[in-house]
PDB file of C-alpha atoms in Angstrom:
ATOM      1  CA  UNK B   1      -4.212 -18.449  -7.446  1.00 84.00           C
ATOM      2  CA  UNK B   2      -2.566 -15.214  -6.028  1.00 90.00           C
ATOM      3  CA  UNK B   3      -3.390 -13.848  -2.576  1.00 93.00           C
ATOM      4  CA  UNK B   4      -2.462 -10.725  -0.696  1.00 95.00           C
ATOM      5  CA  UNK B   5      -2.204 -10.347   2.962  1.00 95.00           C
ATOM      6  CA  UNK B   6      -2.192  -7.081   4.400  1.00 96.00           C
ATOM      7  CA  UNK B   7      -1.274  -6.133   7.944  1.00 96.00           C
ATOM      8  CA  UNK B   8      -0.196  -3.319  10.276  1.00 97.00           C
ATOM      9  CA  UNK B   9      -3.260  -0.967  10.506  1.00 96.00           C
ATOM     10  CA  UNK B  10      -4.635   0.254  13.608  1.00 97.00           C
ATOM     11  CA  UNK B  11      -5.389   3.017  15.744  1.00 98.00           C
ATOM     12  CA  UNK B  12      -2.919   5.800  16.486  1.00 98.00           C
ATOM     13  CA  UNK B  13      -2.503   9.164  17.782  1.00 98.00           C
ATOM     14  CA  UNK B  14      -1.862  12.202  15.708  1.00 98.00           C
ATOM     15  CA  UNK B  15       1.735  12.537  15.076  1.00 98.00           C
ATOM     16  CA  UNK B  16       2.269   8.776  15.607  1.00 98.00           C
ATOM     17  CA  UNK B  17       3.684   6.254  13.075  1.00 98.00           C
ATOM     18  CA  UNK B  18       2.358   2.858  11.517  1.00 98.00           C
ATOM     19  CA  UNK B  19       3.901   0.450   8.951  1.00 98.00           C
ATOM     20  CA  UNK B  20       1.634  -1.538   6.730  1.00 98.00           C
ATOM     21  CA  UNK B  21       2.651  -4.585   4.826  1.00 98.00           C
ATOM     22  CA  UNK B  22       1.313  -6.513   2.090  1.00 98.00           C
ATOM     23  CA  UNK B  23       2.595 -10.124   1.361  1.00 97.00           C
ATOM     24  CA  UNK B  24       1.802 -11.885  -2.003  1.00 95.00           C
ATOM     25  CA  UNK B  25       1.539 -15.549  -2.485  1.00 93.00           C
ATOM     26  CA  UNK B  26       0.657 -17.952  -5.245  1.00 91.00           C
ATOM     27  CA  UNK B  27       1.949 -18.680  -8.768  1.00 88.00           C
ATOM     28  CA  UNK B  28       3.978 -15.291  -9.413  1.00 89.00           C
ATOM     29  CA  UNK B  29       6.554 -15.344 -12.041  1.00 90.00           C
ATOM     30  CA  UNK B  30       7.207 -11.552 -11.870  1.00 91.00           C
ATOM     31  CA  UNK B  31       6.109  -8.141  -9.981  1.00 93.00           C
ATOM     32  CA  UNK B  32       5.707  -4.990 -11.478  1.00 95.00           C
ATOM     33  CA  UNK B  33       4.192  -1.873  -9.909  1.00 96.00           C
ATOM     34  CA  UNK B  34       3.482  -2.358  -6.263  1.00 97.00           C
ATOM     35  CA  UNK B  35       1.004   0.523  -4.703  1.00 98.00           C
ATOM     36  CA  UNK B  36      -0.846   1.660  -1.819  1.00 98.00           C
ATOM     37  CA  UNK B  37      -4.298   3.091  -1.933  1.00 98.00           C
ATOM     38  CA  UNK B  38      -6.724   4.293   0.359  1.00 98.00           C
ATOM     39  CA  UNK B  39     -10.482   5.235   0.730  1.00 98.00           C
ATOM     40  CA  UNK B  40     -12.301   7.297   3.422  1.00 96.00           C
ATOM     41  CA  UNK B  41     -15.864   6.965   3.935  1.00 92.00           C
ATOM     42  CA  UNK B  42     -17.667   8.813   1.256  1.00 94.00           C
ATOM     43  CA  UNK B  43     -14.424   9.349  -0.773  1.00 96.00           C
ATOM     44  CA  UNK B  44     -12.970   7.864  -3.828  1.00 97.00           C
ATOM     45  CA  UNK B  45     -10.141   5.499  -3.707  1.00 97.00           C
ATOM     46  CA  UNK B  46      -7.035   7.195  -4.064  1.00 98.00           C
ATOM     47  CA  UNK B  47      -3.343   6.499  -4.918  1.00 98.00           C
ATOM     48  CA  UNK B  48      -1.024   7.240  -1.650  1.00 98.00           C
ATOM     49  CA  UNK B  49       2.236   5.734  -3.130  1.00 98.00           C
ATOM     50  CA  UNK B  50       3.798   3.399  -5.874  1.00 98.00           C
ATOM     51  CA  UNK B  51       6.851   1.726  -6.543  1.00 98.00           C
ATOM     52  CA  UNK B  52       8.099   0.551  -9.924  1.00 97.00           C
ATOM     53  CA  UNK B  53      10.229  -2.800 -10.368  1.00 95.00           C
ATOM     54  CA  UNK B  54      13.234  -0.481 -10.700  1.00 95.00           C
ATOM     55  CA  UNK B  55      12.704   1.422  -7.427  1.00 95.00           C
ATOM     56  CA  UNK B  56      11.120   4.438  -8.688  1.00 97.00           C
ATOM     57  CA  UNK B  57       8.653   5.821  -6.279  1.00 98.00           C
ATOM     58  CA  UNK B  58       5.493   8.129  -6.607  1.00 98.00           C
ATOM     59  CA  UNK B  59       3.636   9.935  -3.656  1.00 98.00           C
ATOM     60  CA  UNK B  60       0.500  11.667  -3.397  1.00 98.00           C
ATOM     61  CA  UNK B  61       1.127  15.366  -2.415  1.00 98.00           C
ATOM     62  CA  UNK B  62      -0.663  15.152   0.848  1.00 97.00           C
ATOM     63  CA  UNK B  63       1.782  12.537   2.083  1.00 98.00           C
ATOM     64  CA  UNK B  64       5.109  13.679   0.490  1.00 98.00           C
ATOM     65  CA  UNK B  65       7.881  13.604   3.322  1.00 98.00           C
ATOM     66  CA  UNK B  66       5.772  11.602   5.641  1.00 98.00           C
ATOM     67  CA  UNK B  67       5.131   8.258   3.943  1.00 98.00           C
ATOM     68  CA  UNK B  68       7.848   5.934   2.632  1.00 98.00           C
ATOM     69  CA  UNK B  69       7.277   3.122   0.266  1.00 98.00           C
ATOM     70  CA  UNK B  70       9.402   0.194  -0.072  1.00 98.00           C
ATOM     71  CA  UNK B  71       9.419  -3.251  -1.501  1.00 97.00           C
ATOM     72  CA  UNK B  72      11.303  -6.703  -0.979  1.00 96.00           C
ATOM     73  CA  UNK B  73      10.823  -8.577  -4.064  1.00 93.00           C
ATOM     74  CA  UNK B  74      12.510 -11.784  -2.527  1.00 93.00           C
ATOM     75  CA  UNK B  75       9.557 -11.814   0.108  1.00 95.00           C
ATOM     76  CA  UNK B  76       6.886 -10.496  -2.670  1.00 95.00           C
ATOM     77  CA  UNK B  77       6.155  -7.761  -0.057  1.00 97.00           C
ATOM     78  CA  UNK B  78       5.242  -4.084  -0.237  1.00 98.00           C
ATOM     79  CA  UNK B  79       5.677  -1.902   2.791  1.00 98.00           C
ATOM     80  CA  UNK B  80       4.271   1.736   3.575  1.00 98.00           C
ATOM     81  CA  UNK B  81       5.903   3.329   6.538  1.00 98.00           C
ATOM     82  CA  UNK B  82       3.686   6.140   7.963  1.00 98.00           C
ATOM     83  CA  UNK B  83       4.936   8.853  10.126  1.00 98.00           C
ATOM     84  CA  UNK B  84       3.675  11.894  11.309  1.00 98.00           C
ATOM     85  CA  UNK B  85       0.068  10.828  10.808  1.00 98.00           C
ATOM     86  CA  UNK B  86      -2.735  13.062  10.897  1.00 98.00           C
ATOM     87  CA  UNK B  87      -6.569  12.658  11.142  1.00 97.00           C
ATOM     88  CA  UNK B  88      -7.270  13.078   7.549  1.00 97.00           C
ATOM     89  CA  UNK B  89      -5.029  10.093   7.050  1.00 98.00           C
ATOM     90  CA  UNK B  90      -7.742   8.012   8.292  1.00 98.00           C
ATOM     91  CA  UNK B  91      -8.878   5.594   5.849  1.00 98.00           C
ATOM     92  CA  UNK B  92      -9.007   1.946   4.665  1.00 98.00           C
ATOM     93  CA  UNK B  93      -5.536   1.189   3.030  1.00 98.00           C
ATOM     94  CA  UNK B  94      -5.486  -1.234  -0.009  1.00 98.00           C
ATOM     95  CA  UNK B  95      -2.286  -2.738  -1.687  1.00 98.00           C
ATOM     96  CA  UNK B  96      -2.335  -3.222  -5.329  1.00 97.00           C
ATOM     97  CA  UNK B  97       0.395  -5.346  -7.017  1.00 96.00           C
ATOM     98  CA  UNK B  98       0.830  -5.820 -11.052  1.00 94.00           C
ATOM     99  CA  UNK B  99       1.777  -9.402 -11.107  1.00 92.00           C
ATOM    100  CA  UNK B 100       2.602 -11.709 -13.969  1.00 89.00           C
ATOM    101  CA  UNK B 101       0.789 -14.944 -12.610  1.00 86.00           C
ATOM    102  CA  UNK B 102       0.871 -17.745 -15.338  1.00 80.00           C
ATOM    103  CA  UNK B 103       0.902 -16.130 -18.908  1.00 84.00           C
ATOM    104  CA  UNK B 104      -1.091 -13.219 -17.848  1.00 85.00           C
ATOM    105  CA  UNK B 105      -0.332  -9.785 -16.125  1.00 89.00           C
ATOM    106  CA  UNK B 106      -2.930  -8.480 -13.980  1.00 92.00           C
ATOM    107  CA  UNK B 107      -3.796  -6.291 -10.925  1.00 95.00           C
ATOM    108  CA  UNK B 108      -4.451  -7.823  -7.666  1.00 95.00           C
ATOM    109  CA  UNK B 109      -5.683  -5.970  -4.644  1.00 96.00           C
ATOM    110  CA  UNK B 110      -5.252  -6.779  -0.640  1.00 96.00           C
ATOM    111  CA  UNK B 111      -8.406  -6.958   1.579  1.00 96.00           C
ATOM    112  CA  UNK B 112      -7.813  -3.630   2.969  1.00 97.00           C
ATOM    113  CA  UNK B 113      -6.597  -2.648   6.455  1.00 97.00           C
ATOM    114  CA  UNK B 114      -8.139   0.303   8.602  1.00 98.00           C
ATOM    115  CA  UNK B 115      -5.909   2.974   9.812  1.00 98.00           C
ATOM    116  CA  UNK B 116      -7.478   5.653  12.270  1.00 98.00           C
ATOM    117  CA  UNK B 117      -5.740   8.543  13.257  1.00 98.00           C
ATOM    118  CA  UNK B 118      -7.445  10.095  16.498  1.00 97.00           C
ATOM    119  CA  UNK B 119      -6.817  11.431  19.820  1.00 95.00           C
TER     120      UNK B 119
END
């Protein structure tokens, strides 16, 4: 059984910063891609950032230069540093990890953490 626990969301003023964390636990043998997605009310869930096992990163155009994704495989944790936040960044943020647990590789989602950017 694999569990993901997210933390770090909250209310922040425009221009502020937040750091999201997503820690995995369970019978995990290998971690592949780690990513962050977000979903605003009435909108589809979208990819924000992803990082491969080799450290290659991919960002949505809307967050390039403001957000940074990183990973700590020893802690089985992925982070999202969000700077210069804008009201349009308001959404529920979800982590997704591609993990080998037992003989299978599967995608696991966190429970979501709310980020609200407002003055």
